[in-house]
């Protein structure tokens, strides 16, 4: 279940004003009152003192940056993606401070609160953040990862995290990823497909959070069916202006559907004519042949054992899921 920002901060900050908070409500009250100094036991290993800092609206961009290992893709944070918090920010400003660490003198690196930071930039509001010194990379990563619990990551962002786990050899394959991430293998497959897509393509949408697995699978199939030259032409089209801004519709879902239709039309216009086979072509004489027409492929197999059948079906499912 998603954790609200207020509840997350209450869970993170076990002490406030250097008084021990014995309940979640006490901790939440202390944070909501924006105590000047709080103490946080980071990852249960060390207690660090955080000071509340107010960064003026005009300095948010120049004085703050986002932790490079933050799982949330910052380029996706447009006004549609932040619509759930922008109204509150415009009317009342930031209600719950972010969390960060000091870097390069008076610069601040945001560990928890990249969405709040961007909302302050859009609404030209002051940015409130608890900042501490001496936060190492391990603890910075911990704070950044825990903070993402209150707002689910997109499939792309989850896929990037899964890619990193595979790269670090924390898991062996997609099946183990599904167990560790407590999700289905189909979701893992969709997330990894999303992570394989270029940012330019995903930035064509108003909110990447709205892209479900079916749309991601379709985009993956369309993009990777293009040649390098065709991909280059697609990128040229995408660079002109954000595609979603050219859609004269209201509502994120309707704009998202229209963007997908436009990309499909672009794909059709870019795709080079391909010679398709109208008669069967032998793969293995007497045992396997295929016919290919347009987007359709039919394969005939003979003398196939049950073991081979299952292996072939598993492969097809992994490729097309």
PDB file of C-alpha atoms in Angstrom:
ATOM      1  CA  UNK A   1       0.000   0.000   0.000  1.00  0.00           C
ATOM      2  CA  UNK A   2       1.312   3.479  -0.849  1.00  0.00           C
ATOM      3  CA  UNK A   3       2.613   5.570   2.043  1.00  0.00           C
ATOM      4  CA  UNK A   4       1.657   9.227   2.226  1.00  0.00           C
ATOM      5  CA  UNK A   5       4.459  11.732   2.387  1.00  0.00           C
ATOM      6  CA  UNK A   6       3.341  12.784   5.842  1.00  0.00           C
ATOM      7  CA  UNK A   7       3.364   9.204   7.105  1.00  0.00           C
ATOM      8  CA  UNK A   8       6.715   8.509   5.468  1.00  0.00           C
ATOM      9  CA  UNK A   9       8.333  11.500   7.130  1.00  0.00           C
ATOM     10  CA  UNK A  10       6.813  10.427  10.427  1.00  0.00           C
ATOM     11  CA  UNK A  11       8.335   6.972  10.026  1.00  0.00           C
ATOM     12  CA  UNK A  12      11.720   8.339   8.996  1.00  0.00           C
ATOM     13  CA  UNK A  13      12.074  10.924  11.708  1.00  0.00           C
ATOM     14  CA  UNK A  14      11.925   9.143  15.039  1.00  0.00           C
ATOM     15  CA  UNK A  15      12.904  12.225  17.043  1.00  0.00           C
ATOM     16  CA  UNK A  16      11.968  15.874  16.722  1.00  0.00           C
ATOM     17  CA  UNK A  17      13.309  18.973  18.477  1.00  0.00           C
ATOM     18  CA  UNK A  18      15.647  16.474  20.182  1.00  0.00           C
ATOM     19  CA  UNK A  19      12.695  15.090  22.101  1.00  0.00           C
ATOM     20  CA  UNK A  20      12.008  11.386  21.700  1.00  0.00           C
ATOM     21  CA  UNK A  21       8.779  10.779  19.801  1.00  0.00           C
ATOM     22  CA  UNK A  22       7.049   7.744  21.286  1.00  0.00           C
ATOM     23  CA  UNK A  23       4.301   7.508  18.631  1.00  0.00           C
ATOM     24  CA  UNK A  24       3.992   8.087  14.901  1.00  0.00           C
ATOM     25  CA  UNK A  25       1.535  10.922  15.585  1.00  0.00           C
ATOM     26  CA  UNK A  26       4.075  12.732  17.769  1.00  0.00           C
ATOM     27  CA  UNK A  27       6.758  12.426  15.091  1.00  0.00           C
ATOM     28  CA  UNK A  28       4.351  13.516  12.373  1.00  0.00           C
ATOM     29  CA  UNK A  29       3.273  16.537  14.426  1.00  0.00           C
ATOM     30  CA  UNK A  30       6.894  17.589  14.993  1.00  0.00           C
ATOM     31  CA  UNK A  31       7.711  17.376  11.295  1.00  0.00           C
ATOM     32  CA  UNK A  32       4.506  19.137  10.220  1.00  0.00           C
ATOM     33  CA  UNK A  33       5.403  21.970  12.620  1.00  0.00           C
ATOM     34  CA  UNK A  34       8.740  22.209  10.807  1.00  0.00           C
ATOM     35  CA  UNK A  35      10.988  21.816  13.822  1.00  0.00           C
ATOM     36  CA  UNK A  36      14.256  23.732  13.340  1.00  0.00           C
ATOM     37  CA  UNK A  37      16.420  20.700  14.179  1.00  0.00           C
ATOM     38  CA  UNK A  38      15.613  17.001  14.089  1.00  0.00           C
ATOM     39  CA  UNK A  39      17.582  13.819  14.669  1.00  0.00           C
ATOM     40  CA  UNK A  40      17.330  10.880  12.311  1.00  0.00           C
ATOM     41  CA  UNK A  41      18.712   7.381  12.816  1.00  0.00           C
ATOM     42  CA  UNK A  42      19.795   6.625   9.252  1.00  0.00           C
ATOM     43  CA  UNK A  43      19.357   2.960   8.312  1.00  0.00           C
ATOM     44  CA  UNK A  44      19.488   2.179  11.999  1.00  0.00           C
ATOM     45  CA  UNK A  45      23.254   2.708  11.991  1.00  0.00           C
ATOM     46  CA  UNK A  46      23.955   6.291  12.977  1.00  0.00           C
ATOM     47  CA  UNK A  47      22.025   9.245  14.339  1.00  0.00           C
ATOM     48  CA  UNK A  48      22.435  12.415  12.323  1.00  0.00           C
ATOM     49  CA  UNK A  49      21.293  15.942  13.130  1.00  0.00           C
ATOM     50  CA  UNK A  50      19.329  17.671  10.366  1.00  0.00           C
ATOM     51  CA  UNK A  51      18.746  21.416  10.203  1.00  0.00           C
ATOM     52  CA  UNK A  52      15.704  22.917   8.500  1.00  0.00           C
ATOM     53  CA  UNK A  53      16.777  25.166   5.614  1.00  0.00           C
ATOM     54  CA  UNK A  54      14.571  27.450   3.531  1.00  0.00           C
ATOM     55  CA  UNK A  55      15.916  27.893   0.004  1.00  0.00           C
ATOM     56  CA  UNK A  56      14.378  30.958  -1.615  1.00  0.00           C
ATOM     57  CA  UNK A  57      12.341  30.351  -4.760  1.00  0.00           C
ATOM     58  CA  UNK A  58      14.875  32.108  -6.947  1.00  0.00           C
ATOM     59  CA  UNK A  59      17.738  29.914  -5.720  1.00  0.00           C
ATOM     60  CA  UNK A  60      16.157  26.444  -5.873  1.00  0.00           C
ATOM     61  CA  UNK A  61      17.596  25.632  -9.303  1.00  0.00           C
ATOM     62  CA  UNK A  62      21.082  27.009  -8.674  1.00  0.00           C
ATOM     63  CA  UNK A  63      21.542  25.929  -5.075  1.00  0.00           C
ATOM     64  CA  UNK A  64      20.008  22.446  -5.087  1.00  0.00           C
ATOM     65  CA  UNK A  65      20.413  19.303  -7.164  1.00  0.00           C
ATOM     66  CA  UNK A  66      19.012  15.777  -6.965  1.00  0.00           C
ATOM     67  CA  UNK A  67      21.027  12.772  -5.785  1.00  0.00           C
ATOM     68  CA  UNK A  68      22.328  11.109  -8.942  1.00  0.00           C
ATOM     69  CA  UNK A  69      21.273   7.627  -7.762  1.00  0.00           C
ATOM     70  CA  UNK A  70      17.693   8.702  -7.121  1.00  0.00           C
ATOM     71  CA  UNK A  71      15.516   6.156  -8.923  1.00  0.00           C
ATOM     72  CA  UNK A  72      13.029   8.794 -10.058  1.00  0.00           C
ATOM     73  CA  UNK A  73      13.768  10.078 -13.564  1.00  0.00           C
ATOM     74  CA  UNK A  74      13.866  13.865 -13.210  1.00  0.00           C
ATOM     75  CA  UNK A  75      13.195  14.615 -16.880  1.00  0.00           C
ATOM     76  CA  UNK A  76       9.693  13.139 -16.470  1.00  0.00           C
ATOM     77  CA  UNK A  77       8.702  15.683 -13.813  1.00  0.00           C
ATOM     78  CA  UNK A  78       6.531  18.014 -15.870  1.00  0.00           C
ATOM     79  CA  UNK A  79       3.337  19.747 -14.741  1.00  0.00           C
ATOM     80  CA  UNK A  80       1.155  16.756 -15.669  1.00  0.00           C
ATOM     81  CA  UNK A  81       3.303  14.333 -13.679  1.00  0.00           C
ATOM     82  CA  UNK A  82       3.154  16.658 -10.661  1.00  0.00           C
ATOM     83  CA  UNK A  83      -0.536  17.535 -10.976  1.00  0.00           C
ATOM     84  CA  UNK A  84      -1.326  15.665  -7.730  1.00  0.00           C
ATOM     85  CA  UNK A  85       0.653  18.197  -5.663  1.00  0.00           C
ATOM     86  CA  UNK A  86       0.829  21.417  -7.712  1.00  0.00           C
ATOM     87  CA  UNK A  87      -2.562  22.774  -6.612  1.00  0.00           C
ATOM     88  CA  UNK A  88      -1.575  22.518  -2.949  1.00  0.00           C
ATOM     89  CA  UNK A  89       1.819  24.086  -3.634  1.00  0.00           C
ATOM     90  CA  UNK A  90       0.277  27.029  -5.511  1.00  0.00           C
ATOM     91  CA  UNK A  91      -2.250  27.724  -2.763  1.00  0.00           C
ATOM     92  CA  UNK A  92      -0.297  26.904   0.390  1.00  0.00           C
ATOM     93  CA  UNK A  93       3.332  26.294  -0.545  1.00  0.00           C
ATOM     94  CA  UNK A  94       5.294  23.239   0.566  1.00  0.00           C
ATOM     95  CA  UNK A  95       3.781  21.504   3.595  1.00  0.00           C
ATOM     96  CA  UNK A  96       6.389  18.815   4.363  1.00  0.00           C
ATOM     97  CA  UNK A  97      10.149  19.450   4.143  1.00  0.00           C
ATOM     98  CA  UNK A  98      12.393  17.363   1.929  1.00  0.00           C
ATOM     99  CA  UNK A  99      15.608  15.668   3.122  1.00  0.00           C
ATOM    100  CA  UNK A 100      19.103  16.291   1.787  1.00  0.00           C
ATOM    101  CA  UNK A 101      22.823  16.611   2.510  1.00  0.00           C
ATOM    102  CA  UNK A 102      25.358  19.395   2.196  1.00  0.00           C
ATOM    103  CA  UNK A 103      27.718  19.247  -0.795  1.00  0.00           C
ATOM    104  CA  UNK A 104      30.285  21.737  -2.103  1.00  0.00           C
ATOM    105  CA  UNK A 105      29.941  24.303   0.642  1.00  0.00           C
ATOM    106  CA  UNK A 106      26.428  25.753   0.658  1.00  0.00           C
ATOM    107  CA  UNK A 107      25.010  23.528  -2.093  1.00  0.00           C
ATOM    108  CA  UNK A 108      22.347  20.969  -1.207  1.00  0.00           C
ATOM    109  CA  UNK A 109      21.766  17.526  -2.708  1.00  0.00           C
ATOM    110  CA  UNK A 110      18.151  16.354  -2.403  1.00  0.00           C
ATOM    111  CA  UNK A 111      17.802  12.746  -1.238  1.00  0.00           C
ATOM    112  CA  UNK A 112      14.068  12.663  -0.497  1.00  0.00           C
ATOM    113  CA  UNK A 113      11.834  15.229  -2.166  1.00  0.00           C
ATOM    114  CA  UNK A 114      12.750  15.611  -5.838  1.00  0.00           C
ATOM    115  CA  UNK A 115       9.051  15.989  -6.739  1.00  0.00           C
ATOM    116  CA  UNK A 116       8.602  18.657  -4.061  1.00  0.00           C
ATOM    117  CA  UNK A 117      11.711  20.426  -5.356  1.00  0.00           C
ATOM    118  CA  UNK A 118      10.359  20.521  -8.904  1.00  0.00           C
ATOM    119  CA  UNK A 119       6.925  21.606  -7.681  1.00  0.00           C
ATOM    120  CA  UNK A 120       8.584  24.571  -5.938  1.00  0.00           C
ATOM    121  CA  UNK A 121      10.359  25.434  -9.194  1.00  0.00           C
ATOM    122  CA  UNK A 122       7.104  25.329 -11.191  1.00  0.00           C
ATOM    123  CA  UNK A 123       5.121  27.338  -8.621  1.00  0.00           C
ATOM    124  CA  UNK A 124       8.009  29.706  -7.698  1.00  0.00           C
ATOM    125  CA  UNK A 125       7.716  28.836  -3.990  1.00  0.00           C
ATOM    126  CA  UNK A 126      10.436  28.573  -1.340  1.00  0.00           C
ATOM    127  CA  UNK A 127      11.855  25.086  -0.868  1.00  0.00           C
ATOM    128  CA  UNK A 128      11.974  23.622   2.655  1.00  0.00           C
ATOM    129  CA  UNK A 129      14.507  20.871   3.282  1.00  0.00           C
ATOM    130  CA  UNK A 130      16.167  19.203   6.269  1.00  0.00           C
ATOM    131  CA  UNK A 131      19.904  19.101   5.558  1.00  0.00           C
ATOM    132  CA  UNK A 132      22.782  17.310   7.305  1.00  0.00           C
ATOM    133  CA  UNK A 133      26.519  16.925   6.877  1.00  0.00           C
ATOM    134  CA  UNK A 134      28.430  13.643   6.835  1.00  0.00           C
ATOM    135  CA  UNK A 135      25.855  11.565   4.941  1.00  0.00           C
ATOM    136  CA  UNK A 136      27.816   8.937   3.010  1.00  0.00           C
ATOM    137  CA  UNK A 137      26.736   7.449  -0.319  1.00  0.00           C
ATOM    138  CA  UNK A 138      25.338   4.290   1.271  1.00  0.00           C
ATOM    139  CA  UNK A 139      23.090   6.245   3.631  1.00  0.00           C
ATOM    140  CA  UNK A 140      22.162   8.685   0.885  1.00  0.00           C
ATOM    141  CA  UNK A 141      20.963   5.772  -1.243  1.00  0.00           C
ATOM    142  CA  UNK A 142      18.995   4.373   1.689  1.00  0.00           C
ATOM    143  CA  UNK A 143      17.177   7.669   2.285  1.00  0.00           C
ATOM    144  CA  UNK A 144      16.482   8.083  -1.427  1.00  0.00           C
ATOM    145  CA  UNK A 145      15.102   4.544  -1.865  1.00  0.00           C
ATOM    146  CA  UNK A 146      12.921   4.590   1.253  1.00  0.00           C
ATOM    147  CA  UNK A 147      11.459   7.940   0.255  1.00  0.00           C
ATOM    148  CA  UNK A 148      10.224   6.588  -3.072  1.00  0.00           C
ATOM    149  CA  UNK A 149       7.757   4.352  -1.220  1.00  0.00           C
ATOM    150  CA  UNK A 150       5.108   7.103  -0.981  1.00  0.00           C
ATOM    151  CA  UNK A 151       4.840   7.601  -4.752  1.00  0.00           C
ATOM    152  CA  UNK A 152       5.158   4.472  -6.921  1.00  0.00           C
ATOM    153  CA  UNK A 153       7.874   4.540  -9.545  1.00  0.00           C
ATOM    154  CA  UNK A 154       6.948   4.273 -13.223  1.00  0.00           C
ATOM    155  CA  UNK A 155       7.595   1.047 -15.129  1.00  0.00           C
ATOM    156  CA  UNK A 156      10.654   2.720 -16.694  1.00  0.00           C
ATOM    157  CA  UNK A 157      12.080   3.674 -13.296  1.00  0.00           C
ATOM    158  CA  UNK A 158      11.373   0.232 -11.838  1.00  0.00           C
ATOM    159  CA  UNK A 159      13.019  -1.315 -14.888  1.00  0.00           C
ATOM    160  CA  UNK A 160      16.143   0.800 -14.377  1.00  0.00           C
ATOM    161  CA  UNK A 161      16.359  -0.425 -10.784  1.00  0.00           C
ATOM    162  CA  UNK A 162      15.940  -4.021 -11.988  1.00  0.00           C
ATOM    163  CA  UNK A 163      18.615  -3.533 -14.654  1.00  0.00           C
ATOM    164  CA  UNK A 164      20.976  -2.306 -11.929  1.00  0.00           C
ATOM    165  CA  UNK A 165      20.223  -5.364  -9.778  1.00  0.00           C
ATOM    166  CA  UNK A 166      21.005  -7.653 -12.713  1.00  0.00           C
ATOM    167  CA  UNK A 167      24.189  -5.709 -13.494  1.00  0.00           C
ATOM    168  CA  UNK A 168      25.343  -5.953  -9.862  1.00  0.00           C
ATOM    169  CA  UNK A 169      24.530  -9.696  -9.983  1.00  0.00           C
ATOM    170  CA  UNK A 170      22.211  -9.350  -6.995  1.00  0.00           C
ATOM    171  CA  UNK A 171      19.817 -11.613  -8.930  1.00  0.00           C
ATOM    172  CA  UNK A 172      20.437 -14.151 -11.666  1.00  0.00           C
ATOM    173  CA  UNK A 173      17.446 -13.693 -13.976  1.00  0.00           C
ATOM    174  CA  UNK A 174      13.946 -12.301 -14.413  1.00  0.00           C
ATOM    175  CA  UNK A 175      12.382 -15.122 -12.405  1.00  0.00           C
ATOM    176  CA  UNK A 176      14.515 -14.253  -9.376  1.00  0.00           C
ATOM    177  CA  UNK A 177      13.824 -10.538  -9.931  1.00  0.00           C
ATOM    178  CA  UNK A 178      10.096 -11.259  -9.660  1.00  0.00           C
ATOM    179  CA  UNK A 179      10.605 -12.998  -6.311  1.00  0.00           C
ATOM    180  CA  UNK A 180      12.838 -10.278  -4.885  1.00  0.00           C
ATOM    181  CA  UNK A 181      10.614  -7.429  -6.135  1.00  0.00           C
ATOM    182  CA  UNK A 182       7.409  -9.208  -5.072  1.00  0.00           C
ATOM    183  CA  UNK A 183       5.779  -8.931  -8.481  1.00  0.00           C
ATOM    184  CA  UNK A 184       4.891 -11.093 -11.479  1.00  0.00           C
ATOM    185  CA  UNK A 185       7.366 -12.139 -14.144  1.00  0.00           C
ATOM    186  CA  UNK A 186       5.134 -10.349 -16.672  1.00  0.00           C
ATOM    187  CA  UNK A 187       5.610  -7.083 -14.767  1.00  0.00           C
ATOM    188  CA  UNK A 188       9.384  -7.649 -14.638  1.00  0.00           C
ATOM    189  CA  UNK A 189       9.403  -8.241 -18.396  1.00  0.00           C
ATOM    190  CA  UNK A 190       7.385  -5.053 -18.971  1.00  0.00           C
ATOM    191  CA  UNK A 191       9.611  -3.000 -16.677  1.00  0.00           C
ATOM    192  CA  UNK A 192      12.788  -4.175 -18.405  1.00  0.00           C
ATOM    193  CA  UNK A 193      11.233  -3.427 -21.802  1.00  0.00           C
ATOM    194  CA  UNK A 194      10.394   0.079 -20.546  1.00  0.00           C
ATOM    195  CA  UNK A 195      13.947   0.594 -19.287  1.00  0.00           C
ATOM    196  CA  UNK A 196      15.279  -0.376 -22.725  1.00  0.00           C
ATOM    197  CA  UNK A 197      13.329   2.446 -24.395  1.00  0.00           C
ATOM    198  CA  UNK A 198      15.067   5.794 -25.051  1.00  0.00           C
ATOM    199  CA  UNK A 199      14.147   8.771 -22.860  1.00  0.00           C
ATOM    200  CA  UNK A 200      13.273  10.834 -25.946  1.00  0.00           C
ATOM    201  CA  UNK A 201      10.428   8.440 -26.757  1.00  0.00           C
ATOM    202  CA  UNK A 202       9.015   8.334 -23.230  1.00  0.00           C
ATOM    203  CA  UNK A 203       9.272  12.120 -22.877  1.00  0.00           C
ATOM    204  CA  UNK A 204       6.708  12.364 -25.678  1.00  0.00           C
ATOM    205  CA  UNK A 205       4.079  11.543 -23.010  1.00  0.00           C
ATOM    206  CA  UNK A 206       2.568  13.927 -20.455  1.00  0.00           C
ATOM    207  CA  UNK A 207       3.130  11.496 -17.579  1.00  0.00           C
ATOM    208  CA  UNK A 208       5.190   8.315 -17.878  1.00  0.00           C
ATOM    209  CA  UNK A 209       3.429   7.053 -14.741  1.00  0.00           C
ATOM    210  CA  UNK A 210       0.340   6.594 -16.940  1.00  0.00           C
ATOM    211  CA  UNK A 211       2.074   4.119 -19.261  1.00  0.00           C
ATOM    212  CA  UNK A 212       0.974   0.594 -18.453  1.00  0.00           C
ATOM    213  CA  UNK A 213       2.532  -2.656 -19.626  1.00  0.00           C
ATOM    214  CA  UNK A 214       0.450  -2.989 -22.846  1.00  0.00           C
ATOM    215  CA  UNK A 215       1.552   0.455 -24.061  1.00  0.00           C
ATOM    216  CA  UNK A 216       5.171  -0.209 -23.074  1.00  0.00           C
ATOM    217  CA  UNK A 217       5.174  -3.537 -24.950  1.00  0.00           C
ATOM    218  CA  UNK A 218       3.712  -1.824 -28.026  1.00  0.00           C
ATOM    219  CA  UNK A 219       6.319   0.974 -27.912  1.00  0.00           C
ATOM    220  CA  UNK A 220       9.097  -1.582 -27.459  1.00  0.00           C
ATOM    221  CA  UNK A 221       7.917  -3.554 -30.506  1.00  0.00           C
ATOM    222  CA  UNK A 222       7.544  -0.415 -32.647  1.00  0.00           C
ATOM    223  CA  UNK A 223      10.871   1.145 -31.690  1.00  0.00           C
ATOM    224  CA  UNK A 224      13.014  -1.959 -32.040  1.00  0.00           C
ATOM    225  CA  UNK A 225      11.507  -2.806 -35.426  1.00  0.00           C
ATOM    226  CA  UNK A 226      13.114   0.391 -36.811  1.00  0.00           C
ATOM    227  CA  UNK A 227      16.518   0.470 -38.452  1.00  0.00           C
ATOM    228  CA  UNK A 228      19.222   2.790 -37.058  1.00  0.00           C
ATOM    229  CA  UNK A 229      18.470   5.318 -39.779  1.00  0.00           C
ATOM    230  CA  UNK A 230      14.729   5.166 -39.053  1.00  0.00           C
ATOM    231  CA  UNK A 231      15.388   5.604 -35.315  1.00  0.00           C
ATOM    232  CA  UNK A 232      17.481   8.674 -36.088  1.00  0.00           C
ATOM    233  CA  UNK A 233      14.600  10.159 -38.091  1.00  0.00           C
ATOM    234  CA  UNK A 234      12.196   9.407 -35.226  1.00  0.00           C
ATOM    235  CA  UNK A 235      14.483  11.191 -32.756  1.00  0.00           C
ATOM    236  CA  UNK A 236      14.581  14.212 -35.080  1.00  0.00           C
ATOM    237  CA  UNK A 237      10.780  14.352 -35.002  1.00  0.00           C
ATOM    238  CA  UNK A 238      10.700  13.971 -31.212  1.00  0.00           C
ATOM    239  CA  UNK A 239      13.279  16.738 -30.667  1.00  0.00           C
ATOM    240  CA  UNK A 240      11.123  19.411 -32.307  1.00  0.00           C
ATOM    241  CA  UNK A 241       8.846  19.845 -29.262  1.00  0.00           C
ATOM    242  CA  UNK A 242       7.272  17.569 -26.652  1.00  0.00           C
ATOM    243  CA  UNK A 243       4.690  15.567 -28.576  1.00  0.00           C
ATOM    244  CA  UNK A 244       2.131  15.726 -25.771  1.00  0.00           C
ATOM    245  CA  UNK A 245       2.128  19.526 -25.950  1.00  0.00           C
ATOM    246  CA  UNK A 246       0.895  19.362 -29.558  1.00  0.00           C
ATOM    247  CA  UNK A 247      -2.209  17.366 -28.619  1.00  0.00           C
ATOM    248  CA  UNK A 248      -5.337  19.506 -28.330  1.00  0.00           C
ATOM    249  CA  UNK A 249      -7.151  17.352 -25.772  1.00  0.00           C
ATOM    250  CA  UNK A 250      -7.912  17.511 -22.062  1.00  0.00           C
ATOM    251  CA  UNK A 251      -6.971  14.833 -19.524  1.00  0.00           C
ATOM    252  CA  UNK A 252      -3.799  12.815 -19.153  1.00  0.00           C
ATOM    253  CA  UNK A 253      -5.374   9.527 -20.295  1.00  0.00           C
ATOM    254  CA  UNK A 254      -6.797  11.004 -23.505  1.00  0.00           C
ATOM    255  CA  UNK A 255      -3.552  12.799 -24.322  1.00  0.00           C
ATOM    256  CA  UNK A 256      -1.604   9.588 -23.641  1.00  0.00           C
ATOM    257  CA  UNK A 257      -3.756   7.581 -26.057  1.00  0.00           C
ATOM    258  CA  UNK A 258      -3.414  10.242 -28.745  1.00  0.00           C
ATOM    259  CA  UNK A 259       0.378  10.378 -28.362  1.00  0.00           C
ATOM    260  CA  UNK A 260       0.538   6.598 -28.861  1.00  0.00           C
ATOM    261  CA  UNK A 261      -1.583   6.878 -32.012  1.00  0.00           C
ATOM    262  CA  UNK A 262       0.702   9.628 -33.345  1.00  0.00           C
ATOM    263  CA  UNK A 263       3.801   7.511 -32.676  1.00  0.00           C
ATOM    264  CA  UNK A 264       2.208   4.552 -34.476  1.00  0.00           C
ATOM    265  CA  UNK A 265       1.524   6.813 -37.470  1.00  0.00           C
ATOM    266  CA  UNK A 266       5.092   8.112 -37.433  1.00  0.00           C
ATOM    267  CA  UNK A 267       6.335   4.533 -37.275  1.00  0.00           C
ATOM    268  CA  UNK A 268       4.270   3.580 -40.322  1.00  0.00           C
ATOM    269  CA  UNK A 269       5.596   6.545 -42.301  1.00  0.00           C
ATOM    270  CA  UNK A 270       9.226   5.856 -41.322  1.00  0.00           C
ATOM    271  CA  UNK A 271       9.253   2.113 -41.798  1.00  0.00           C
ATOM    272  CA  UNK A 272      11.053   1.063 -44.942  1.00  0.00           C
ATOM    273  CA  UNK A 273       9.151  -1.303 -47.257  1.00  0.00           C
ATOM    274  CA  UNK A 274      10.058  -4.901 -46.493  1.00  0.00           C
ATOM    275  CA  UNK A 275       9.846  -7.848 -48.802  1.00  0.00           C
ATOM    276  CA  UNK A 276       7.527 -10.386 -47.270  1.00  0.00           C
ATOM    277  CA  UNK A 277       7.410 -14.063 -48.090  1.00  0.00           C
ATOM    278  CA  UNK A 278       4.173 -15.371 -49.568  1.00  0.00           C
ATOM    279  CA  UNK A 279       5.277 -18.984 -49.752  1.00  0.00           C
ATOM    280  CA  UNK A 280       6.710 -21.163 -47.008  1.00  0.00           C
ATOM    281  CA  UNK A 281      10.436 -20.904 -46.389  1.00  0.00           C
ATOM    282  CA  UNK A 282      12.253 -23.911 -44.960  1.00  0.00           C
ATOM    283  CA  UNK A 283      14.132 -23.447 -41.686  1.00  0.00           C
ATOM    284  CA  UNK A 284      14.880 -27.140 -41.134  1.00  0.00           C
ATOM    285  CA  UNK A 285      13.944 -29.242 -44.137  1.00  0.00           C
ATOM    286  CA  UNK A 286      11.029 -31.504 -43.411  1.00  0.00           C
ATOM    287  CA  UNK A 287      10.634 -30.226 -39.847  1.00  0.00           C
ATOM    288  CA  UNK A 288      10.256 -26.419 -39.732  1.00  0.00           C
ATOM    289  CA  UNK A 289       9.100 -23.719 -42.158  1.00  0.00           C
ATOM    290  CA  UNK A 290       7.546 -20.254 -41.870  1.00  0.00           C
ATOM    291  CA  UNK A 291       5.505 -17.623 -43.710  1.00  0.00           C
ATOM    292  CA  UNK A 292       5.947 -13.878 -43.097  1.00  0.00           C
ATOM    293  CA  UNK A 293       3.443 -11.258 -44.240  1.00  0.00           C
ATOM    294  CA  UNK A 294       3.298  -7.737 -42.804  1.00  0.00           C
ATOM    295  CA  UNK A 295       3.264  -7.982 -39.012  1.00  0.00           C
ATOM    296  CA  UNK A 296       2.256 -11.637 -39.118  1.00  0.00           C
ATOM    297  CA  UNK A 297       4.534 -14.636 -38.804  1.00  0.00           C
ATOM    298  CA  UNK A 298       3.356 -18.246 -38.926  1.00  0.00           C
ATOM    299  CA  UNK A 299       5.641 -21.176 -38.181  1.00  0.00           C
ATOM    300  CA  UNK A 300       5.002 -24.852 -38.940  1.00  0.00           C
ATOM    301  CA  UNK A 301       6.840 -27.420 -36.830  1.00  0.00           C
ATOM    302  CA  UNK A 302       6.905 -31.221 -37.118  1.00  0.00           C
ATOM    303  CA  UNK A 303       8.349 -33.983 -34.985  1.00  0.00           C
ATOM    304  CA  UNK A 304       8.748 -31.747 -31.932  1.00  0.00           C
ATOM    305  CA  UNK A 305       9.102 -33.306 -28.477  1.00  0.00           C
ATOM    306  CA  UNK A 306       7.129 -32.079 -25.467  1.00  0.00           C
ATOM    307  CA  UNK A 307      10.324 -30.639 -23.965  1.00  0.00           C
ATOM    308  CA  UNK A 308      11.107 -28.691 -27.156  1.00  0.00           C
ATOM    309  CA  UNK A 309       7.508 -27.460 -27.382  1.00  0.00           C
ATOM    310  CA  UNK A 310       7.684 -26.030 -23.875  1.00  0.00           C
ATOM    311  CA  UNK A 311      11.078 -24.415 -24.530  1.00  0.00           C
ATOM    312  CA  UNK A 312       9.781 -22.784 -27.740  1.00  0.00           C
ATOM    313  CA  UNK A 313       6.603 -21.537 -26.025  1.00  0.00           C
ATOM    314  CA  UNK A 314       8.596 -20.120 -23.111  1.00  0.00           C
ATOM    315  CA  UNK A 315      10.854 -18.263 -25.561  1.00  0.00           C
ATOM    316  CA  UNK A 316       7.913 -16.778 -27.473  1.00  0.00           C
ATOM    317  CA  UNK A 317       6.212 -15.708 -24.258  1.00  0.00           C
ATOM    318  CA  UNK A 318       9.403 -14.046 -22.988  1.00  0.00           C
ATOM    319  CA  UNK A 319       9.825 -12.153 -26.286  1.00  0.00           C
ATOM    320  CA  UNK A 320       6.230 -10.962 -26.674  1.00  0.00           C
ATOM    321  CA  UNK A 321       4.958 -10.590 -23.103  1.00  0.00           C
TER     322      UNK A 321
END
